[in-house]
């Protein structure tokens, strides 16, 4: 599955947002996601599995609980893919910045008086 297929789902994006704030147990994640999206605990578990299998989340056992965290490798893969497009956009954004600066400069100049 491509990184953006994984990230295209709003539930998985929200789970990653939660995990970005620190480790959460599967129960904690399920509680938040169930309240926000109205989906069942098994459905949340499936979303956690997709994140884990695609390199976006890690899991470790802590007794009978499963503790999830963001896996930087998945995020790095998505960022690497985006970096290929960044050059395309940075040129255009630089040009936009130049035009905005020209506009600010033109507004600061006092109007010319007719001779």
mmCIF file with all atom_site columns, C-alpha atoms in Angstrom:
data_model
loop_
_atom_site.group_PDB
_atom_site.id
_atom_site.type_symbol
_atom_site.label_atom_id
_atom_site.label_alt_id
_atom_site.label_comp_id
_atom_site.label_asym_id
_atom_site.label_entity_id
_atom_site.label_seq_id
_atom_site.pdbx_PDB_ins_code
_atom_site.Cartn_x
_atom_site.Cartn_y
_atom_site.Cartn_z
_atom_site.occupancy
_atom_site.B_iso_or_equiv
_atom_site.pdbx_formal_charge
_atom_site.auth_seq_id
_atom_site.auth_comp_id
_atom_site.auth_asym_id
_atom_site.auth_atom_id
_atom_site.pdbx_PDB_model_num
ATOM 1   C CA . UNK A 1 1   ? 0.000   0.000  0.000   1.00 0.00 ? 1   UNK A CA 1
ATOM 2   C CA . UNK A 1 2   ? 1.343   3.434  -0.905  1.00 0.00 ? 2   UNK A CA 1
ATOM 3   C CA . UNK A 1 3   ? 1.947   5.861  1.958   1.00 0.00 ? 3   UNK A CA 1
ATOM 4   C CA . UNK A 1 4   ? -0.754  8.207  0.738   1.00 0.00 ? 4   UNK A CA 1
ATOM 5   C CA . UNK A 1 5   ? -3.271  5.377  0.481   1.00 0.00 ? 5   UNK A CA 1
ATOM 6   C CA . UNK A 1 6   ? -2.629  4.824  4.179   1.00 0.00 ? 6   UNK A CA 1
ATOM 7   C CA . UNK A 1 7   ? -2.759  8.534  4.996   1.00 0.00 ? 7   UNK A CA 1
ATOM 8   C CA . UNK A 1 8   ? -5.824  9.113  2.826   1.00 0.00 ? 8   UNK A CA 1
ATOM 9   C CA . UNK A 1 9   ? -8.108  7.673  5.467   1.00 0.00 ? 9   UNK A CA 1
ATOM 10  C CA . UNK A 1 10  ? -9.250  10.265 8.046   1.00 0.00 ? 10  UNK A CA 1
ATOM 11  C CA . UNK A 1 11  ? -9.413  7.691  10.858  1.00 0.00 ? 11  UNK A CA 1
ATOM 12  C CA . UNK A 1 12  ? -5.809  6.608  10.270  1.00 0.00 ? 12  UNK A CA 1
ATOM 13  C CA . UNK A 1 13  ? -4.677  10.246 10.052  1.00 0.00 ? 13  UNK A CA 1
ATOM 14  C CA . UNK A 1 14  ? -6.377  10.969 13.379  1.00 0.00 ? 14  UNK A CA 1
ATOM 15  C CA . UNK A 1 15  ? -4.774  7.924  14.969  1.00 0.00 ? 15  UNK A CA 1
ATOM 16  C CA . UNK A 1 16  ? -1.365  9.152  13.788  1.00 0.00 ? 16  UNK A CA 1
ATOM 17  C CA . UNK A 1 17  ? -2.114  12.581 15.255  1.00 0.00 ? 17  UNK A CA 1
ATOM 18  C CA . UNK A 1 18  ? -2.851  10.922 18.592  1.00 0.00 ? 18  UNK A CA 1
ATOM 19  C CA . UNK A 1 19  ? 0.304   8.835  18.447  1.00 0.00 ? 19  UNK A CA 1
ATOM 20  C CA . UNK A 1 20  ? 2.382   11.872 17.466  1.00 0.00 ? 20  UNK A CA 1
ATOM 21  C CA . UNK A 1 21  ? 1.587   13.225 20.924  1.00 0.00 ? 21  UNK A CA 1
ATOM 22  C CA . UNK A 1 22  ? 3.109   10.147 22.557  1.00 0.00 ? 22  UNK A CA 1
ATOM 23  C CA . UNK A 1 23  ? 2.468   6.475  23.090  1.00 0.00 ? 23  UNK A CA 1
ATOM 24  C CA . UNK A 1 24  ? -1.114  5.307  23.554  1.00 0.00 ? 24  UNK A CA 1
ATOM 25  C CA . UNK A 1 25  ? -2.586  1.950  24.401  1.00 0.00 ? 25  UNK A CA 1
ATOM 26  C CA . UNK A 1 26  ? -4.929  0.369  21.898  1.00 0.00 ? 26  UNK A CA 1
ATOM 27  C CA . UNK A 1 27  ? -7.755  1.001  24.377  1.00 0.00 ? 27  UNK A CA 1
ATOM 28  C CA . UNK A 1 28  ? -6.940  4.707  24.631  1.00 0.00 ? 28  UNK A CA 1
ATOM 29  C CA . UNK A 1 29  ? -6.836  5.039  20.849  1.00 0.00 ? 29  UNK A CA 1
ATOM 30  C CA . UNK A 1 30  ? -10.102 3.113  20.489  1.00 0.00 ? 30  UNK A CA 1
ATOM 31  C CA . UNK A 1 31  ? -11.821 5.312  23.074  1.00 0.00 ? 31  UNK A CA 1
ATOM 32  C CA . UNK A 1 32  ? -10.919 8.548  21.275  1.00 0.00 ? 32  UNK A CA 1
ATOM 33  C CA . UNK A 1 33  ? -11.620 7.233  17.783  1.00 0.00 ? 33  UNK A CA 1
ATOM 34  C CA . UNK A 1 34  ? -14.909 5.651  18.845  1.00 0.00 ? 34  UNK A CA 1
ATOM 35  C CA . UNK A 1 35  ? -16.029 8.996  20.327  1.00 0.00 ? 35  UNK A CA 1
ATOM 36  C CA . UNK A 1 36  ? -14.953 11.036 17.295  1.00 0.00 ? 36  UNK A CA 1
ATOM 37  C CA . UNK A 1 37  ? -15.882 8.684  14.438  1.00 0.00 ? 37  UNK A CA 1
ATOM 38  C CA . UNK A 1 38  ? -18.443 6.345  15.975  1.00 0.00 ? 38  UNK A CA 1
ATOM 39  C CA . UNK A 1 39  ? -16.639 3.178  14.909  1.00 0.00 ? 39  UNK A CA 1
ATOM 40  C CA . UNK A 1 40  ? -16.227 -0.018 16.906  1.00 0.00 ? 40  UNK A CA 1
ATOM 41  C CA . UNK A 1 41  ? -13.142 -1.188 18.780  1.00 0.00 ? 41  UNK A CA 1
ATOM 42  C CA . UNK A 1 42  ? -12.525 -3.985 16.227  1.00 0.00 ? 42  UNK A CA 1
ATOM 43  C CA . UNK A 1 43  ? -12.636 -1.389 13.431  1.00 0.00 ? 43  UNK A CA 1
ATOM 44  C CA . UNK A 1 44  ? -10.082 0.748  15.294  1.00 0.00 ? 44  UNK A CA 1
ATOM 45  C CA . UNK A 1 45  ? -7.910  -2.342 15.771  1.00 0.00 ? 45  UNK A CA 1
ATOM 46  C CA . UNK A 1 46  ? -8.037  -2.919 12.012  1.00 0.00 ? 46  UNK A CA 1
ATOM 47  C CA . UNK A 1 47  ? -6.895  0.661  11.373  1.00 0.00 ? 47  UNK A CA 1
ATOM 48  C CA . UNK A 1 48  ? -4.030  0.228  13.848  1.00 0.00 ? 48  UNK A CA 1
ATOM 49  C CA . UNK A 1 49  ? -3.062  -2.963 12.024  1.00 0.00 ? 49  UNK A CA 1
ATOM 50  C CA . UNK A 1 50  ? -2.972  -1.127 8.677   1.00 0.00 ? 50  UNK A CA 1
ATOM 51  C CA . UNK A 1 51  ? -0.745  1.566  10.199  1.00 0.00 ? 51  UNK A CA 1
ATOM 52  C CA . UNK A 1 52  ? 1.541   -1.034 11.744  1.00 0.00 ? 52  UNK A CA 1
ATOM 53  C CA . UNK A 1 53  ? 1.802   -3.218 8.623   1.00 0.00 ? 53  UNK A CA 1
ATOM 54  C CA . UNK A 1 54  ? 2.603   -0.212 6.460   1.00 0.00 ? 54  UNK A CA 1
ATOM 55  C CA . UNK A 1 55  ? 5.354   1.149  8.687   1.00 0.00 ? 55  UNK A CA 1
ATOM 56  C CA . UNK A 1 56  ? 3.519   4.090  10.279  1.00 0.00 ? 56  UNK A CA 1
ATOM 57  C CA . UNK A 1 57  ? 3.118   2.663  13.769  1.00 0.00 ? 57  UNK A CA 1
ATOM 58  C CA . UNK A 1 58  ? 4.936   0.350  16.123  1.00 0.00 ? 58  UNK A CA 1
ATOM 59  C CA . UNK A 1 59  ? 3.434   -1.776 18.853  1.00 0.00 ? 59  UNK A CA 1
ATOM 60  C CA . UNK A 1 60  ? 4.880   -3.333 21.968  1.00 0.00 ? 60  UNK A CA 1
ATOM 61  C CA . UNK A 1 61  ? 3.361   -5.522 24.595  1.00 0.00 ? 61  UNK A CA 1
ATOM 62  C CA . UNK A 1 62  ? 3.085   -4.166 28.113  1.00 0.00 ? 62  UNK A CA 1
ATOM 63  C CA . UNK A 1 63  ? 1.515   -6.988 30.080  1.00 0.00 ? 63  UNK A CA 1
ATOM 64  C CA . UNK A 1 64  ? -1.847  -7.602 28.457  1.00 0.00 ? 64  UNK A CA 1
ATOM 65  C CA . UNK A 1 65  ? -1.949  -4.174 26.830  1.00 0.00 ? 65  UNK A CA 1
ATOM 66  C CA . UNK A 1 66  ? -0.626  -3.153 23.442  1.00 0.00 ? 66  UNK A CA 1
ATOM 67  C CA . UNK A 1 67  ? 1.137   0.217  23.339  1.00 0.00 ? 67  UNK A CA 1
ATOM 68  C CA . UNK A 1 68  ? 1.317   2.016  19.994  1.00 0.00 ? 68  UNK A CA 1
ATOM 69  C CA . UNK A 1 69  ? 3.681   4.749  18.842  1.00 0.00 ? 69  UNK A CA 1
ATOM 70  C CA . UNK A 1 70  ? 4.473   6.507  15.571  1.00 0.00 ? 70  UNK A CA 1
ATOM 71  C CA . UNK A 1 71  ? 7.114   4.729  13.505  1.00 0.00 ? 71  UNK A CA 1
ATOM 72  C CA . UNK A 1 72  ? 9.302   7.455  11.961  1.00 0.00 ? 72  UNK A CA 1
ATOM 73  C CA . UNK A 1 73  ? 10.174  5.168  9.024   1.00 0.00 ? 73  UNK A CA 1
ATOM 74  C CA . UNK A 1 74  ? 6.699   5.459  7.499   1.00 0.00 ? 74  UNK A CA 1
ATOM 75  C CA . UNK A 1 75  ? 6.650   9.195  7.935   1.00 0.00 ? 75  UNK A CA 1
ATOM 76  C CA . UNK A 1 76  ? 10.135  9.412  6.414   1.00 0.00 ? 76  UNK A CA 1
ATOM 77  C CA . UNK A 1 77  ? 8.954   7.447  3.354   1.00 0.00 ? 77  UNK A CA 1
ATOM 78  C CA . UNK A 1 78  ? 6.059   9.850  2.819   1.00 0.00 ? 78  UNK A CA 1
ATOM 79  C CA . UNK A 1 79  ? 8.337   12.846 3.307   1.00 0.00 ? 79  UNK A CA 1
ATOM 80  C CA . UNK A 1 80  ? 10.856  11.428 0.831   1.00 0.00 ? 80  UNK A CA 1
ATOM 81  C CA . UNK A 1 81  ? 8.137   11.050 -1.780  1.00 0.00 ? 81  UNK A CA 1
ATOM 82  C CA . UNK A 1 82  ? 6.978   14.617 -1.169  1.00 0.00 ? 82  UNK A CA 1
ATOM 83  C CA . UNK A 1 83  ? 10.539  15.935 -1.414  1.00 0.00 ? 83  UNK A CA 1
ATOM 84  C CA . UNK A 1 84  ? 10.558  15.007 -5.096  1.00 0.00 ? 84  UNK A CA 1
ATOM 85  C CA . UNK A 1 85  ? 7.754   17.517 -5.610  1.00 0.00 ? 85  UNK A CA 1
ATOM 86  C CA . UNK A 1 86  ? 9.206   20.162 -3.328  1.00 0.00 ? 86  UNK A CA 1
ATOM 87  C CA . UNK A 1 87  ? 11.633  21.451 -6.002  1.00 0.00 ? 87  UNK A CA 1
ATOM 88  C CA . UNK A 1 88  ? 8.738   21.980 -8.373  1.00 0.00 ? 88  UNK A CA 1
ATOM 89  C CA . UNK A 1 89  ? 6.812   24.012 -5.805  1.00 0.00 ? 89  UNK A CA 1
ATOM 90  C CA . UNK A 1 90  ? 9.737   25.873 -4.267  1.00 0.00 ? 90  UNK A CA 1
ATOM 91  C CA . UNK A 1 91  ? 10.539  27.557 -7.593  1.00 0.00 ? 91  UNK A CA 1
ATOM 92  C CA . UNK A 1 92  ? 6.983   28.767 -7.915  1.00 0.00 ? 92  UNK A CA 1
ATOM 93  C CA . UNK A 1 93  ? 6.801   29.855 -4.289  1.00 0.00 ? 93  UNK A CA 1
ATOM 94  C CA . UNK A 1 94  ? 10.083  31.752 -4.683  1.00 0.00 ? 94  UNK A CA 1
ATOM 95  C CA . UNK A 1 95  ? 8.633   33.544 -7.719  1.00 0.00 ? 95  UNK A CA 1
ATOM 96  C CA . UNK A 1 96  ? 5.481   34.376 -5.774  1.00 0.00 ? 96  UNK A CA 1
ATOM 97  C CA . UNK A 1 97  ? 7.611   35.739 -2.919  1.00 0.00 ? 97  UNK A CA 1
ATOM 98  C CA . UNK A 1 98  ? 9.466   37.970 -5.369  1.00 0.00 ? 98  UNK A CA 1
ATOM 99  C CA . UNK A 1 99  ? 6.214   39.334 -6.788  1.00 0.00 ? 99  UNK A CA 1
ATOM 100 C CA . UNK A 1 100 ? 4.820   39.997 -3.313  1.00 0.00 ? 100 UNK A CA 1
ATOM 101 C CA . UNK A 1 101 ? 8.002   41.865 -2.363  1.00 0.00 ? 101 UNK A CA 1
ATOM 102 C CA . UNK A 1 102 ? 7.730   43.966 -5.530  1.00 0.00 ? 102 UNK A CA 1
ATOM 103 C CA . UNK A 1 103 ? 4.151   44.844 -4.628  1.00 0.00 ? 103 UNK A CA 1
ATOM 104 C CA . UNK A 1 104 ? 5.116   45.875 -1.080  1.00 0.00 ? 104 UNK A CA 1
ATOM 105 C CA . UNK A 1 105 ? 7.986   47.949 -2.437  1.00 0.00 ? 105 UNK A CA 1
ATOM 106 C CA . UNK A 1 106 ? 5.709   49.668 -4.967  1.00 0.00 ? 106 UNK A CA 1
ATOM 107 C CA . UNK A 1 107 ? 3.181   50.564 -2.228  1.00 0.00 ? 107 UNK A CA 1
ATOM 108 C CA . UNK A 1 108 ? 5.914   52.185 -0.110  1.00 0.00 ? 108 UNK A CA 1
ATOM 109 C CA . UNK A 1 109 ? 7.071   54.549 -2.841  1.00 0.00 ? 109 UNK A CA 1
ATOM 110 C CA . UNK A 1 110 ? 5.518   57.992 -2.671  1.00 0.00 ? 110 UNK A CA 1
ATOM 111 C CA . UNK A 1 111 ? 3.324   58.819 -5.654  1.00 0.00 ? 111 UNK A CA 1
ATOM 112 C CA . UNK A 1 112 ? 5.030   60.793 -8.441  1.00 0.00 ? 112 UNK A CA 1
ATOM 113 C CA . UNK A 1 113 ? 3.938   64.351 -8.844  1.00 0.00 ? 113 UNK A CA 1
ATOM 114 C CA . UNK A 1 114 ? 2.988   65.467 -12.357 1.00 0.00 ? 114 UNK A CA 1
ATOM 115 C CA . UNK A 1 115 ? 5.550   67.765 -13.935 1.00 0.00 ? 115 UNK A CA 1
#
